[in-house]
Short mmCIF file of C-alpha atoms and ligand atoms in Angstrom, two decimals:
data_model
loop_
_atom_site.label_atom_id
_atom_site.label_comp_id
_atom_site.label_asym_id
_atom_site.label_seq_id
_atom_site.Cartn_x
_atom_site.Cartn_y
_atom_site.Cartn_z
CA MET A 1 85.35 83.44 84.86
CA SER A 2 87.90 82.46 82.43
CA PRO A 3 89.38 86.56 80.37
CA SER A 4 86.85 86.43 77.73
CA PRO A 5 88.25 85.14 74.46
CA ARG A 6 89.23 88.83 72.03
CA PRO A 7 85.44 88.58 69.73
CA PRO A 8 85.93 89.51 66.25
CA LEU A 9 84.70 93.70 65.01
CA ASP A 10 83.43 94.68 61.80
CA PRO A 11 85.44 95.99 60.33
CA GLY A 12 83.89 99.49 60.76
CA ILE A 13 85.37 100.46 63.20
CA PRO A 14 88.53 102.62 63.56
CA SER A 15 91.66 100.20 65.08
CA PRO A 16 90.59 97.61 66.16
CA PRO A 17 91.62 96.45 69.30
CA GLY A 18 92.95 93.08 68.09
CA PRO A 19 95.97 92.07 69.03
CA ASP A 20 98.62 94.39 70.47
CA PRO A 21 99.65 96.15 67.59
CA SER A 22 102.75 98.23 68.60
CA PRO A 23 105.69 97.15 67.27
CA ALA A 24 108.04 95.05 68.23
CA PRO A 25 110.27 97.21 71.13
CA SER A 26 113.26 98.90 68.99
CA PRO A 27 115.56 101.34 70.68
CA THR A 28 113.26 103.72 71.43
CA ARG A 29 112.56 106.73 68.75
CA ALA A 30 112.29 110.19 69.06
CA LEU A 31 108.92 112.00 69.26
CA ASP A 32 108.56 114.61 66.66
CA PRO A 33 105.08 116.97 68.55
CA ALA A 34 105.93 119.47 65.70
CA VAL A 35 104.52 116.53 63.56
CA LEU A 36 102.83 114.50 66.27
CA ARG A 37 100.23 118.25 66.37
CA ARG A 38 98.74 117.48 62.99
CA ASP A 39 97.05 114.72 64.50
CA PHE A 40 95.49 116.99 67.12
CA PRO A 41 92.45 119.26 65.86
CA ILE A 42 92.52 121.72 68.59
CA LEU A 43 95.91 122.29 68.70
CA GLN A 44 94.59 123.49 64.96
CA ARG A 45 93.31 127.03 67.05
CA PRO A 46 94.89 130.08 67.31
CA VAL A 47 94.32 131.19 70.95
CA HIS A 48 94.17 134.63 71.70
CA GLY A 49 95.90 134.95 67.36
CA ARG A 50 98.86 132.40 69.26
CA ARG A 51 99.12 128.97 67.97
CA LEU A 52 98.26 127.53 71.40
CA VAL A 53 100.10 126.20 73.45
CA TYR A 54 98.65 123.64 75.74
CA LEU A 55 100.02 123.21 79.23
CA ASP A 56 97.95 121.50 80.65
CA SER A 57 97.55 118.28 80.12
CA ALA A 58 97.76 116.26 83.80
CA ALA A 59 94.10 118.11 84.16
CA THR A 60 93.15 116.73 80.71
CA SER A 61 94.98 115.90 77.08
CA GLN A 62 93.97 116.92 74.04
CA LYS A 63 92.71 113.52 71.39
CA PRO A 64 94.57 113.44 68.58
CA ALA A 65 91.82 112.84 65.40
CA ALA A 66 92.20 108.91 64.67
CA VAL A 67 90.38 108.57 68.61
CA ILE A 68 87.40 111.35 67.80
CA GLU A 69 86.93 109.85 64.66
CA ALA A 70 86.31 106.38 66.73
CA LEU A 71 83.45 108.40 68.79
CA ALA A 72 81.99 109.30 65.42
CA ALA A 73 82.30 105.92 63.46
CA PHE A 74 80.69 104.20 67.08
CA TYR A 75 77.79 106.00 67.00
CA GLN A 76 77.04 105.55 62.78
CA ARG A 77 77.47 102.05 62.84
CA SER A 78 77.76 100.25 65.31
CA ASN A 79 75.69 101.76 68.48
CA ALA A 80 73.70 99.10 71.10
CA ASN A 81 73.47 98.49 74.11
CA VAL A 82 75.91 95.97 75.15
CA HIS A 83 75.36 92.14 75.93
CA ARG A 84 72.37 90.24 75.65
CA GLY A 85 71.55 91.96 72.51
CA ILE A 86 71.55 89.26 69.43
CA HIS A 87 71.36 91.86 66.93
CA THR A 88 74.52 92.27 64.52
CA LEU A 89 74.38 95.49 66.64
CA ALA A 90 74.77 93.94 69.59
CA GLU A 91 76.88 92.18 68.95
CA GLU A 92 79.68 94.36 67.21
CA ALA A 93 78.97 96.68 70.06
CA THR A 94 80.25 94.06 72.85
CA ALA A 95 83.25 93.06 70.84
CA ALA A 96 83.87 97.33 70.87
CA TYR A 97 83.94 96.94 73.82
CA GLU A 98 85.00 93.54 75.53
CA GLY A 99 87.76 94.41 73.01
CA ALA A 100 88.67 97.30 74.90
CA ARG A 101 88.90 96.10 77.49
CA ALA A 102 91.02 93.79 75.74
CA ARG A 103 93.75 96.53 75.15
CA VAL A 104 93.58 98.27 78.26
CA ALA A 105 95.06 94.55 79.89
CA ALA A 106 97.22 94.51 76.88
CA PHE A 107 98.80 97.58 77.55
CA LEU A 108 99.59 96.85 81.34
CA GLY A 109 99.90 93.38 80.92
CA ALA A 110 97.22 92.81 83.06
CA ARG A 111 94.09 89.84 82.13
CA ASP A 112 91.15 91.10 80.52
CA ASP A 113 89.13 90.11 83.84
CA GLU A 114 91.12 92.62 85.97
CA ILE A 115 90.14 95.72 84.26
CA VAL A 116 87.22 97.43 85.68
CA PHE A 117 85.24 100.02 83.22
CA THR A 118 84.61 103.53 86.05
CA ARG A 119 83.96 106.48 85.05
CA GLY A 120 87.42 107.82 86.15
CA THR A 121 90.00 107.37 89.10
CA THR A 122 88.35 109.36 91.30
CA GLU A 123 85.12 106.96 91.44
CA ALA A 124 87.52 104.30 90.99
CA LEU A 125 89.38 104.90 93.97
CA ASN A 126 86.04 104.94 95.86
CA LEU A 127 85.25 101.59 94.51
CA VAL A 128 88.10 100.62 95.50
CA ALA A 129 87.86 101.98 99.87
CA TRP A 130 84.17 100.90 99.91
CA GLY A 131 83.80 98.64 97.76
CA TRP A 132 87.13 95.56 99.28
CA ALA A 133 88.36 98.37 102.44
CA GLY A 134 85.42 98.83 103.65
CA HIS A 135 84.07 95.29 103.73
CA ARG A 136 87.17 93.93 104.95
CA LEU A 137 88.61 96.48 107.48
CA ARG A 138 87.87 96.25 111.47
CA PRO A 139 87.97 98.48 113.51
CA GLY A 140 91.10 99.78 115.08
CA ASP A 141 92.75 98.95 111.36
CA THR A 142 94.81 101.69 109.86
CA ILE A 143 94.87 102.89 105.86
CA LEU A 144 98.60 104.45 104.83
CA VAL A 145 98.20 107.55 102.17
CA THR A 146 100.48 109.72 101.57
CA LEU A 147 100.88 114.06 101.87
CA MET A 148 100.96 113.85 97.96
CA GLU A 149 97.92 112.65 97.11
CA HIS A 150 94.68 114.06 95.03
CA HIS A 151 92.06 114.09 96.59
CA SER A 152 91.07 111.64 95.10
CA ASN A 153 92.94 108.92 96.90
CA LEU A 154 93.01 111.21 100.10
CA VAL A 155 88.45 112.00 100.99
CA PRO A 156 87.55 108.65 99.86
CA TRP A 157 89.66 106.99 102.45
CA GLN A 158 88.94 109.70 105.05
CA GLN A 159 85.52 109.34 104.17
CA VAL A 160 85.11 105.15 104.23
CA ALA A 161 88.15 105.22 107.80
CA ALA A 162 85.06 107.45 109.74
CA ARG A 163 82.27 105.49 109.11
CA GLY A 164 84.23 102.08 109.54
CA GLY A 165 86.37 103.36 112.84
CA PHE A 166 89.31 102.82 110.63
CA HIS A 167 93.18 105.26 111.10
CA LEU A 168 94.08 107.40 109.05
CA ARG A 169 98.02 108.37 109.15
CA ALA A 170 99.85 109.83 105.97
CA VAL A 171 103.49 109.10 104.73
CA PRO A 172 105.17 112.52 105.06
CA LEU A 173 108.17 114.22 102.33
CA THR A 174 111.46 114.89 102.16
CA ALA A 175 112.00 119.27 101.81
CA ASP A 176 112.81 118.34 97.91
CA GLY A 177 109.35 116.84 97.86
CA ARG A 178 109.78 112.63 97.83
CA LEU A 179 107.77 110.24 99.80
CA ASP A 180 110.17 109.74 103.14
CA ARG A 181 111.39 106.67 102.62
CA ASP A 182 112.70 106.30 106.73
CA ALA A 183 109.77 107.25 107.62
CA PHE A 184 107.38 105.09 105.42
CA SER A 185 108.85 102.07 107.09
CA ARG A 186 108.42 102.97 109.93
CA LEU A 187 104.46 103.43 109.75
CA LEU A 188 104.57 100.36 107.80
CA ALA A 189 106.15 98.41 111.28
CA ASP A 190 104.47 100.67 113.79
CA HIS A 191 101.26 101.32 112.46
CA ARG A 192 100.73 97.49 110.59
CA PRO A 193 98.63 98.78 107.77
CA ARG A 194 95.81 96.84 105.99
CA VAL A 195 96.18 99.87 102.59
CA VAL A 196 98.50 101.38 101.96
CA ALA A 197 97.50 104.17 98.98
CA LEU A 198 99.44 106.40 96.84
CA ALA A 199 99.96 108.22 94.07
CA HIS A 200 102.43 106.94 91.35
CA MET A 201 102.51 110.21 90.19
CA SER A 202 102.55 113.28 91.94
CA ASN A 203 100.18 115.74 89.90
CA VAL A 204 101.24 118.60 91.32
CA LEU A 205 105.20 118.00 92.92
CA GLY A 206 105.71 115.50 89.31
CA THR A 207 107.64 113.34 92.05
CA ILE A 208 107.64 109.89 90.19
CA ASN A 209 107.26 107.60 93.84
CA PRO A 210 109.69 103.83 93.54
CA VAL A 211 106.58 102.45 92.75
CA ALA A 212 107.54 98.33 92.83
CA GLU A 213 109.71 98.70 96.12
CA LEU A 214 107.53 100.38 98.13
CA ALA A 215 104.55 98.31 97.32
CA ARG A 216 107.13 95.04 97.79
CA GLN A 217 107.83 96.67 100.98
CA ALA A 218 103.60 96.76 101.95
CA ARG A 219 103.08 94.02 100.85
CA GLU A 220 105.88 92.24 103.52
CA ALA A 221 103.51 94.22 106.09
CA GLY A 222 100.88 92.63 105.04
CA ALA A 223 99.68 95.54 103.30
CA VAL A 224 96.99 95.69 100.42
CA VAL A 225 98.56 98.31 97.90
CA VAL A 226 96.22 101.03 96.23
CA VAL A 227 98.47 102.92 93.30
CA ASP A 228 96.18 106.11 91.68
CA GLY A 229 97.91 106.22 88.05
CA ALA A 230 95.96 109.36 86.80
CA GLN A 231 99.97 110.53 85.93
CA SER A 232 101.61 107.95 85.83
CA VAL A 233 99.77 105.61 83.27
CA PRO A 234 99.54 108.10 80.09
CA HIS A 235 103.23 109.21 80.36
CA LEU A 236 105.41 106.19 81.42
CA PRO A 237 105.39 102.25 80.62
CA VAL A 238 103.28 100.47 83.61
CA ASP A 239 103.11 96.84 84.05
CA VAL A 240 101.26 95.96 86.61
CA ARG A 241 102.70 92.47 87.55
CA ARG A 242 106.38 93.84 87.36
CA LEU A 243 104.74 97.05 89.47
CA GLY A 244 103.36 93.71 92.33
CA VAL A 245 100.20 96.29 93.09
CA ASP A 246 97.28 95.37 94.32
CA PHE A 247 95.05 98.21 92.51
CA LEU A 248 95.92 100.34 89.60
CA ALA A 249 93.19 103.29 89.13
CA PHE A 250 93.36 105.95 85.71
CA SER A 251 91.40 107.45 83.89
CA ALA A 252 91.15 107.61 79.95
CA HIS A 253 90.60 111.61 79.28
CA LYS A 254 94.21 112.44 80.60
CA MET A 255 95.85 109.89 77.58
CA LEU A 256 94.49 110.87 75.01
CA GLY A 257 91.58 109.39 75.43
CA PRO A 258 87.49 110.49 76.09
CA THR A 259 86.00 111.57 79.53
CA GLY A 260 83.84 109.35 81.21
CA LEU A 261 85.38 106.86 81.29
CA GLY A 262 88.52 104.62 84.28
CA VAL A 263 89.60 102.42 84.51
CA LEU A 264 90.20 99.77 88.02
CA TYR A 265 93.20 97.22 87.37
CA GLY A 266 92.23 94.83 90.06
CA ARG A 267 94.29 91.73 90.88
CA ARG A 268 92.12 88.94 90.53
CA GLU A 269 92.08 87.84 93.90
CA ARG A 270 91.61 91.11 95.46
CA LEU A 271 88.90 91.81 93.34
CA GLU A 272 87.25 88.12 93.89
CA GLU A 273 86.44 89.98 97.56
CA MET A 274 85.48 93.07 96.64
CA GLU A 275 81.87 94.06 97.02
CA PRO A 276 80.29 96.69 94.26
CA LEU A 277 79.36 100.24 95.39
CA LEU A 278 76.43 99.80 92.27
CA THR A 279 73.77 97.50 91.81
CA GLY A 280 71.25 96.94 89.23
CA GLY A 281 70.80 95.57 85.57
CA GLY A 282 73.85 94.08 84.69
CA MET A 283 75.94 92.47 87.68
CA ILE A 284 73.43 89.90 88.94
CA ARG A 285 73.91 86.54 88.14
CA HIS A 286 70.17 85.28 90.09
CA VAL A 287 68.17 88.40 91.33
CA GLU A 288 64.59 86.68 92.97
CA LEU A 289 62.69 89.41 95.10
CA GLN A 290 63.79 89.59 98.09
CA ARG A 291 67.91 88.70 97.12
CA SER A 292 70.56 88.32 94.20
CA THR A 293 73.86 87.07 93.53
CA TRP A 294 76.32 88.52 91.72
CA ALA A 295 78.78 87.92 88.55
CA ASP A 296 82.07 87.58 88.41
CA PRO A 297 84.59 90.04 88.11
CA PRO A 298 84.69 91.94 86.35
CA HIS A 299 81.19 92.87 85.22
CA ARG A 300 80.20 92.96 89.33
CA PHE A 301 81.44 95.93 89.26
CA GLU A 302 79.76 97.71 86.08
CA ALA A 303 76.19 98.24 86.83
CA GLY A 304 74.61 99.49 84.19
CA THR A 305 74.79 100.72 80.43
CA PRO A 306 78.22 101.43 80.33
CA PRO A 307 80.31 103.78 78.52
CA ILE A 308 81.03 101.67 74.78
CA ALA A 309 81.61 104.12 72.89
CA GLU A 310 84.16 105.33 75.19
CA ALA A 311 85.72 102.17 75.35
CA ALA A 312 86.07 101.81 71.54
CA ALA A 313 87.48 105.51 70.97
CA PHE A 314 89.96 104.48 74.24
CA ALA A 315 91.19 101.44 72.45
CA CYS A 316 92.04 104.02 69.06
CA ALA A 317 94.12 105.99 71.91
CA LEU A 318 95.75 102.97 73.43
CA ASP A 319 97.09 102.11 69.83
CA TYR A 320 98.03 105.31 69.33
CA LEU A 321 100.31 105.43 72.71
CA ALA A 322 101.52 102.16 71.70
CA ARG A 323 102.87 103.40 67.98
CA LEU A 324 104.70 106.79 69.44
CA GLY A 325 105.88 103.60 72.51
CA MET A 326 105.64 104.65 76.67
CA ASP A 327 109.22 104.50 76.70
CA ALA A 328 109.73 106.71 74.03
CA VAL A 329 106.58 109.09 75.53
CA ALA A 330 108.48 109.32 79.06
CA ALA A 331 111.88 109.82 77.60
CA HIS A 332 110.64 113.25 75.25
CA GLU A 333 108.97 114.26 79.28
CA ARG A 334 111.90 114.12 80.66
CA ASP A 335 114.35 116.12 77.43
CA LEU A 336 111.49 118.72 78.30
CA VAL A 337 111.41 118.90 81.94
CA ARG A 338 115.18 118.94 82.40
CA TYR A 339 115.26 121.78 79.75
CA ALA A 340 111.79 123.63 81.73
CA TRP A 341 113.91 123.40 84.50
CA GLU A 342 117.02 124.83 83.42
CA ARG A 343 114.94 127.92 82.05
CA LEU A 344 112.30 128.70 84.90
CA ARG A 345 114.68 128.31 87.45
CA GLN A 346 116.93 131.05 85.27
CA VAL A 347 113.47 133.27 86.47
CA LYS A 348 114.41 136.20 88.90
CA GLY A 349 111.20 135.45 92.00
CA LEU A 350 110.83 131.79 90.56
CA THR A 351 110.16 129.15 93.62
CA LEU A 352 110.07 125.95 91.72
CA TYR A 353 108.07 122.85 94.24
CA GLY A 354 109.03 119.20 93.57
CA PRO A 355 112.24 117.16 93.64
CA GLU A 356 114.89 117.18 90.51
CA PRO A 357 114.33 116.41 86.95
CA GLU A 358 115.74 112.77 87.34
CA HIS A 359 113.20 112.11 89.97
CA ARG A 360 109.97 113.70 88.28
CA GLY A 361 107.69 112.63 85.24
CA GLY A 362 105.95 116.03 82.93
CA VAL A 363 104.39 117.57 85.12
CA ILE A 364 106.26 121.12 86.84
CA SER A 365 104.51 123.81 89.55
CA PHE A 366 106.24 127.20 90.89
CA THR A 367 105.09 130.51 91.71
CA VAL A 368 106.60 134.25 91.61
CA ALA A 369 106.63 136.35 94.01
CA GLY A 370 104.53 139.62 93.54
CA VAL A 371 102.17 137.42 91.11
CA HIS A 372 99.37 135.96 92.20
CA PRO A 373 98.68 132.21 90.02
CA HIS A 374 95.73 132.86 88.92
CA ASP A 375 96.79 136.43 87.45
CA LEU A 376 100.18 134.76 85.84
CA ALA A 377 97.43 132.05 84.38
CA GLN A 378 95.20 134.83 82.52
CA VAL A 379 98.16 136.86 81.84
CA LEU A 380 99.37 133.75 80.08
CA ASP A 381 96.73 132.82 77.95
CA GLY A 382 96.55 136.29 76.98
CA GLU A 383 99.75 134.71 74.83
CA GLY A 384 97.70 131.68 74.48
CA VAL A 385 99.58 129.65 77.37
CA ALA A 386 97.49 126.71 78.51
CA ILE A 387 98.10 126.97 82.63
CA ARG A 388 96.56 125.66 85.42
CA ALA A 389 96.48 127.12 88.85
CA GLY A 390 95.16 127.25 91.95
CA HIS A 391 95.47 123.48 94.05
CA HIS A 392 95.04 121.14 91.93
CA CYS A 393 92.92 119.99 94.41
CA THR A 394 95.96 118.71 96.92
CA GLN A 395 95.19 121.12 99.41
CA PRO A 396 96.92 119.81 102.62
CA LEU A 397 99.96 119.53 100.48
CA HIS A 398 99.34 122.57 99.33
CA ARG A 399 98.93 123.29 103.53
CA HIS A 400 102.27 121.62 104.06
CA LEU A 401 104.11 124.08 100.83
CA GLY A 402 103.26 127.41 102.40
CA VAL A 403 101.21 129.09 99.90
CA VAL A 404 97.19 128.29 98.72
CA ALA A 405 98.29 127.79 95.64
CA THR A 406 100.63 127.29 92.38
CA ALA A 407 100.92 127.30 88.61
CA ARG A 408 101.04 124.18 87.02
CA ALA A 409 102.38 123.70 83.56
CA SER A 410 102.26 119.90 81.86
CA PHE A 411 103.17 118.13 78.95
CA TYR A 412 102.59 115.93 76.69
CA VAL A 413 103.59 113.73 73.47
CA TYR A 414 102.59 117.28 71.30
CA ASN A 415 104.54 119.82 73.66
CA ASP A 416 108.23 121.11 72.35
CA ARG A 417 110.96 123.34 73.32
CA ASP A 418 109.50 125.91 71.84
CA ASP A 419 106.43 125.74 74.32
CA VAL A 420 108.67 126.01 76.77
CA ASP A 421 110.22 128.63 75.67
CA ARG A 422 106.29 130.38 75.86
CA LEU A 423 105.76 129.95 78.44
CA VAL A 424 108.93 131.54 79.96
CA GLU A 425 108.22 134.51 77.78
CA GLY A 426 104.66 135.00 79.31
CA ILE A 427 105.69 134.50 82.75
CA GLU A 428 108.72 137.40 82.25
CA ARG A 429 105.81 140.12 80.85
CA ALA A 430 103.77 138.42 83.78
CA ARG A 431 106.22 139.86 86.43
CA ARG A 432 107.26 142.90 83.93
CA LEU A 433 102.88 143.82 83.92
CA LEU A 434 102.29 142.59 87.79
CA ALA A 435 105.47 141.93 89.61
CA ASP A 436 105.47 144.56 92.64
CA ALA A 437 104.00 146.83 90.52
N1 PMP B 1 94.37 111.48 90.47
C1 PMP B 1 95.34 112.19 89.99
C2 PMP B 1 96.76 112.04 90.68
C3 PMP B 1 94.70 112.67 88.93
O1 PMP B 1 95.92 113.71 88.93
C4 PMP B 1 93.50 113.70 89.06
C5 PMP B 1 92.57 114.09 88.16
N2 PMP B 1 93.32 115.59 88.09
C6 PMP B 1 92.68 112.73 89.93
C7 PMP B 1 93.21 111.78 90.42
C8 PMP B 1 91.11 112.08 89.63
O2 PMP B 1 91.25 112.32 88.00
P1 PMP B 1 89.26 111.91 87.60
O3 PMP B 1 88.76 113.61 88.07
O4 PMP B 1 89.55 111.52 85.98
O5 PMP B 1 88.57 110.61 88.04
#
């Protein structure tokens, strides 16, 4: 199937996913988080009497009013099921949904028919594990993951390996929380993995893996490269052709979009090779009582009624990010992380995990001697500062770090240095209240 033409949109749907509306790349403009915060209704509410400082965007981001309005506008004006409908609303709904696909493709430098909508990163990775690896690998083949993976990019591979008789191996980390490149090269040479599945950015260590280089190495060794982009696509400029990966998974809700929607980018040849996980309406070409054939990708992988309103609203989120410029988003977070790193390392008894700021994105995990991360998060909540505490769906990594839980602060476009100062004040207060009391 050739890339779907971009259909006309009803003008009532806000932020139509037309041609890339991002301004021509100009010298990176600095973001002004205090101004951007006005676009986010939830950031106007106080928590425990203080301005909300939201430092949990790695779990899910907040949404600008334009995205919330796009979701409502779809239901108010254009709600109908997609495809096959011959009435105005069905055509508008289809245009919104397929237009969102084109918008995602443009954002990533992909073709429209390389974009599969899923429920999220987790579903996208399961689709690759079962639909591609589960059918293409043979008993004895190796799947290579890393020690820093989120459970979403580990457990599906464990499951498919157990079912198919594949070996699962993990790339170890250096002492500062980066991938051990020598070990990676050795594992490629010794085991010739058929799949290399790795995070672009760790949701705990903040490490940004040099995916373009690692993918080139892995492909030269004959592996298909699957990237968990849940923490990178929202925060860094990502171009799938430049990265040279076969699959890339991410979630709309971590990048200003709605919950219940994710994306699997798949290189066209790989999608052709992949079997569907879900079957039923919308994904077939021809059905007889005893057997069926499948539609071409991407529809082959989108059985049932898809998240239409969510896709329309996600297009609006991508427009918002494109207007800011992903270079500017990344530069802003780099600056914030450098500032936070310097401030946090001054706090007595605080241990930082992961590499120096130059190798990381906007996620910082830490522990404070004598204060359980959950207690720390609770004290901070009392100050209106939202962070996350726990294993962040990375139990093997936490075991490797020698802790059961960490506290994690994560940044996005609406955070600034004042937020970091509030975090540090809150940690100091927790220490006074709790540390070795
Ligand atoms: N991978 C990483 C690195 C993540 O941070 C997350 C979300 N915490 C996921 C995968 C899973 O994303 P989702 O829950 O949206 O499927």
